[in-house]
Amino acid sequence: MDQWKSGNAIVTGAGSGIGAATTVKLLRHGVNVIGLDVQSEKLEKLANLLEDDTTSESSQRGIFYPKTCDITDERAVQDVFGWVDAELGGVSVLVNNAGIIMRSSLLDGTLKDWKFFMNINVLAQCVCSREAYRSMSKNNINGHIIQINSIGGHSITPYYAHKMYNASKTAITVLCEGLRHELRLNSSKIKVSSISPGSVDTEIFNTAKFRPSSQIVSSRPALKPEDVAAMVITTLMTPPSVEIAELTVIPTGSTIQSHGMPPPVNLSDK
């Protein structure tokens, strides 16, 4: 991780779950983190927790810059990247973590929900990736873009009202390889990695319109946010000559087929 020390990482959805865990691990490795979240109170809570973190010496830790930002607002995203360019010298790492999951059936779902899915899970990630590329190229940084994907982006799961989530994550799988392809055509040395976890016990289920996270994950093994954050570090630790294209992560004792989505629910629970 020495190659990233004192560099700048932007983490989206940094206020909780995988984003918060990733922020903590990056800071402990001496990487400065610009944490983006639409909920400022979550960023404030994280900042307070970081003040009490004594895992590493304060002189060795990176600096945390909390930024309230709606990543579906293109101008707001551009303003953040512009600030990093002007004040910190550019972006070295982007962790595209922000995303949502909720039940919305193809039979009776709403266009509003479907647009919400695609705007956050797909289009916002594309905007952030584009701005990261511009910043890295402008500042001559051979950086790393990491997409927090899902194993739901590699197979269709048989659960009711989850197909739009499947579609959004499958899009990330395709766009991740597409981004890598275009970078190579432009002779760029920027790396692109997809990390696809199975079920993770995070707050993402609070907006999912089905049973609370504690009930979902209690019936089978689940990853912790820190587990996925550790995989982000593993991906970043590769030497310049190695690029992890896809990293699939599931809890020990589980299978990929059983961890693409939460358990089935009754149709009457729609």
C-alpha positions as MATLAB code, in Angstrom:
seq = 'MDQWKSGNAIVTGAGSGIGAATTVKLLRHGVNVIGLDVQSEKLEKLANLLEDDTTSESSQRGIFYPKTCDITDERAVQDVFGWVDAELGGVSVLVNNAGIIMRSSLLDGTLKDWKFFMNINVLAQCVCSREAYRSMSKNNINGHIIQINSIGGHSITPYYAHKMYNASKTAITVLCEGLRHELRLNSSKIKVSSISPGSVDTEIFNTAKFRPSSQIVSSRPALKPEDVAAMVITTLMTPPSVEIAELTVIPTGSTIQSHGMPPPVNLSDK';
ca = [
       0.000    0.000    0.000;
       3.030    2.300    0.097;
       2.342    3.243   -3.525;
      -0.866    5.002   -2.412;
       0.411    6.588    0.801;
      -0.357   10.339    0.920;
      -2.475    9.891   -2.210;
      -6.134   10.895   -2.400;
      -9.032    8.451   -2.556;
     -12.637    9.378   -3.202;
     -15.104    6.956   -1.609;
     -18.794    7.306   -2.452;
     -21.402    6.278    0.084;
     -18.719    6.765    2.730;
     -21.057    7.476    5.628;
     -21.926    3.886    6.492;
     -21.495    0.209    5.661;
     -18.833   -0.781    3.143;
     -18.010    2.860    2.397;
     -17.286    3.691    6.035;
     -15.256    0.514    6.560;
     -13.241    1.227    3.408;
     -12.624    4.797    4.515;
     -11.242    3.631    7.858;
      -8.894    1.077    6.277;
      -7.584    3.526    3.682;
      -6.886    6.154    6.327;
      -4.989    3.613    8.439;
      -2.773    2.947    5.415;
      -1.929    6.634    5.124;
      -4.270    7.425    2.245;
      -6.249   10.674    2.363;
      -9.962   10.036    1.887;
     -12.552   12.368    0.462;
     -15.723   10.747    1.737;
     -18.910   11.485   -0.196;
     -22.385   10.866    1.155;
     -25.762   12.501    0.623;
     -26.417   12.341    4.377;
     -24.178   14.821    6.178;
     -25.056   13.451    9.618;
     -23.524   10.084    8.699;
     -20.299   11.773    7.650;
     -20.229   13.720   10.902;
     -20.694   10.516   12.884;
     -17.875    8.845   10.972;
     -15.588   11.842   11.502;
     -16.229   11.633   15.248;
     -15.426    7.914   15.265;
     -12.208    8.539   13.381;
     -11.062   10.988   16.037;
     -11.147    8.126   18.536;
      -9.350    5.661   16.237;
      -6.003    4.799   17.821;
      -5.203    1.783   15.633;
      -2.359    3.621   13.925;
      -0.289    6.637   14.882;
      -1.982    9.893   13.960;
       1.130   10.999   12.069;
       0.812    7.971    9.792;
      -2.924    8.189    9.125;
      -4.410    9.867    6.119;
      -6.617   12.957    6.363;
     -10.391   12.609    6.156;
     -12.296   15.190    4.109;
     -16.075   14.685    4.487;
     -18.098   16.099    1.603;
     -21.887   16.098    1.492;
     -22.677   15.239   -2.123;
     -25.582   13.797   -4.095;
     -23.732   11.715   -6.675;
     -26.756   11.790   -8.994;
     -26.092   15.536   -9.376;
     -23.432   15.769  -12.082;
     -22.450   19.332  -11.219;
     -22.025   18.462   -7.539;
     -19.740   15.553   -8.451;
     -17.698   17.743  -10.793;
     -17.331   20.364   -8.058;
     -15.896   17.767   -5.661;
     -13.382   16.457   -8.194;
     -12.482   20.031   -9.139;
     -11.824   20.810   -5.475;
      -9.584   17.750   -5.130;
      -7.636   18.798   -8.221;
      -7.184   22.366   -7.019;
      -6.525   21.724   -3.332;
      -5.025   18.227   -3.091;
      -3.336   17.592   -6.429;
      -5.756   15.121   -7.979;
      -7.385   11.743   -7.357;
      -5.352    8.541   -7.055;
      -8.133    6.104   -6.134;
     -11.884    6.051   -6.674;
     -14.045    3.561   -4.800;
     -17.501    3.601   -6.386;
     -19.438    2.176   -3.464;
     -22.727    4.088   -3.256;
     -25.763    2.095   -4.332;
     -29.261    1.016   -3.376;
     -31.350   -2.127   -3.311;
     -35.128   -2.266   -3.055;
     -37.970   -4.431   -4.275;
     -39.581   -3.156   -7.453;
     -41.365   -5.655   -9.646;
     -41.248   -5.558  -13.436;
     -44.987   -6.319  -13.348;
     -46.166   -3.475  -11.155;
     -43.104   -1.368  -10.302;
     -42.926    2.352  -10.957;
     -40.837    4.247  -13.477;
     -39.755    6.494  -10.599;
     -38.202    3.540   -8.750;
     -36.535    2.180  -11.880;
     -34.968    5.551  -12.686;
     -33.827    5.805   -9.065;
     -32.086    2.430   -9.427;
     -30.289    3.337  -12.624;
     -29.379    6.885  -11.612;
     -27.609    5.759   -8.433;
     -26.359    2.258   -9.260;
     -25.257    2.919  -12.832;
     -25.200    6.490  -14.145;
     -23.739    8.098  -11.030;
     -20.916    5.543  -11.055;
     -20.214    6.351  -14.694;
     -20.022   10.072  -13.921;
     -17.661    9.478  -10.990;
     -15.470    7.177  -13.095;
     -15.310    9.721  -15.903;
     -14.312   12.510  -13.531;
     -11.723   10.259  -11.881;
     -10.202    9.516  -15.288;
     -10.057   13.226  -16.104;
      -8.401   14.037  -12.771;
      -5.883   11.191  -12.990;
      -4.985   12.054  -16.581;
      -4.666   15.761  -15.833;
      -2.350   15.106  -12.897;
      -0.372   12.240  -14.501;
      -1.535    9.696  -11.927;
      -1.696    5.995  -12.769;
      -4.667    5.545  -10.488;
      -7.141    2.814   -9.635;
     -10.935    2.799  -10.055;
     -12.747    0.196   -7.962;
     -16.417   -0.622   -8.496;
     -18.288   -2.258   -5.621;
     -20.418   -4.606   -7.677;
     -22.412   -7.663   -6.545;
     -22.593  -11.326   -7.436;
     -26.104  -10.324   -8.502;
     -24.317   -8.620  -11.388;
     -23.074  -11.960  -12.708;
     -26.185  -14.147  -12.510;
     -29.941  -13.688  -12.515;
     -31.381  -14.462   -9.108;
     -34.800  -16.140   -8.746;
     -36.293  -13.701   -6.251;
     -39.421  -11.694   -6.867;
     -39.037   -7.958   -7.580;
     -35.227   -7.968   -7.699;
     -34.680   -7.984  -11.454;
     -34.044   -4.248  -11.717;
     -31.307   -4.597   -9.104;
     -29.920   -7.503  -11.156;
     -30.019   -5.323  -14.253;
     -28.230   -2.418  -12.586;
     -25.422   -4.602  -11.280;
     -25.111   -6.481  -14.568;
     -24.692   -3.083  -16.214;
     -21.810   -2.350  -13.837;
     -20.160   -5.640  -14.839;
     -20.364   -4.693  -18.527;
     -19.362   -1.066  -17.996;
     -16.404   -2.040  -15.822;
     -14.900   -4.108  -18.636;
     -15.901   -1.400  -21.103;
     -14.085    1.230  -19.059;
     -10.995   -0.968  -18.943;
     -11.191   -1.452  -22.710;
     -11.423    2.268  -23.460;
      -8.552    3.031  -21.089;
      -6.346    0.536  -22.923;
      -7.303    2.065  -26.294;
      -6.159    5.411  -24.873;
      -2.868    3.894  -23.655;
      -3.825    4.659  -20.048;
      -2.276    2.751  -17.149;
      -5.239    3.413  -14.863;
      -6.522    0.169  -13.342;
     -10.190   -0.848  -13.081;
     -11.400   -3.537  -10.680;
     -14.807   -4.971   -9.862;
     -15.430   -6.405   -6.392;
     -18.556   -8.561   -6.237;
     -19.617   -9.616   -2.728;
     -22.452  -11.889   -1.752;
     -24.810  -10.831    1.045;
     -23.338   -8.140    3.274;
     -24.876   -7.046    6.563;
     -25.252   -3.307    5.929;
     -27.810   -0.530    6.182;
     -28.575   -0.858    2.461;
     -31.482   -3.165    3.351;
     -33.222   -0.390    5.297;
     -34.612    1.044    2.030;
     -35.230   -2.297    0.376;
     -38.958   -2.633    1.205;
     -38.520   -6.074    2.734;
     -37.537   -7.564    6.052;
     -34.877   -5.768    8.121;
     -31.245   -6.614    7.535;
     -30.956   -8.511   10.821;
     -33.689  -10.941    9.729;
     -32.254  -11.337    6.244;
     -28.729  -12.211    7.290;
     -29.616  -14.239   10.386;
     -30.726  -17.237    8.320;
     -27.330  -17.768    6.647;
     -23.705  -16.569    6.652;
     -23.104  -12.970    5.668;
     -20.093  -10.790    5.073;
     -19.314   -7.797    7.240;
     -18.533   -4.399    5.664;
     -14.982   -4.781    6.948;
     -14.624   -7.982    4.899;
     -15.360   -6.152    1.662;
     -13.158   -3.217    2.708;
     -10.308   -5.702    3.192;
     -10.811   -6.818   -0.415;
     -10.500   -3.203   -1.551;
      -7.118   -3.068    0.164;
      -6.132   -6.420   -1.374;
      -6.964   -5.060   -4.819;
      -4.958   -1.895   -4.229;
      -1.937   -3.837   -2.949;
      -1.249   -5.346   -6.370;
       1.936   -4.152   -8.119;
       1.674   -1.970  -11.252;
       2.021   -5.068  -13.448;
      -1.034   -6.813  -11.929;
      -4.690   -5.836  -12.298;
      -7.509   -7.678  -10.529;
     -10.338   -7.473  -13.042;
     -12.984   -9.273  -10.985;
     -12.924  -10.353   -7.338;
     -15.904  -12.408   -6.122;
     -16.264  -12.647   -2.351;
     -18.710  -14.817   -0.392;
     -18.914  -15.925    3.248;
     -17.190  -19.183    4.115;
     -19.684  -22.048    4.050;
     -21.941  -20.487    1.420;
     -22.324  -20.747   -2.343;
     -22.571  -18.117   -5.034;
     -26.059  -19.272   -5.997;
     -27.373  -18.800   -2.467;
     -25.861  -15.385   -1.854;
     -26.828  -13.276   -4.838;
     -29.813  -11.724   -3.070;
     -31.803  -11.782    0.158;
     -34.078  -14.801    0.737;
     -37.400  -15.030   -1.134;
     -40.415  -13.246    0.342;
     -44.120  -13.941    0.006;
     -45.838  -12.262   -2.944;
     -48.414  -10.971   -0.478;
     -45.595   -8.995    1.119;
     -45.190   -6.806   -1.983;
];
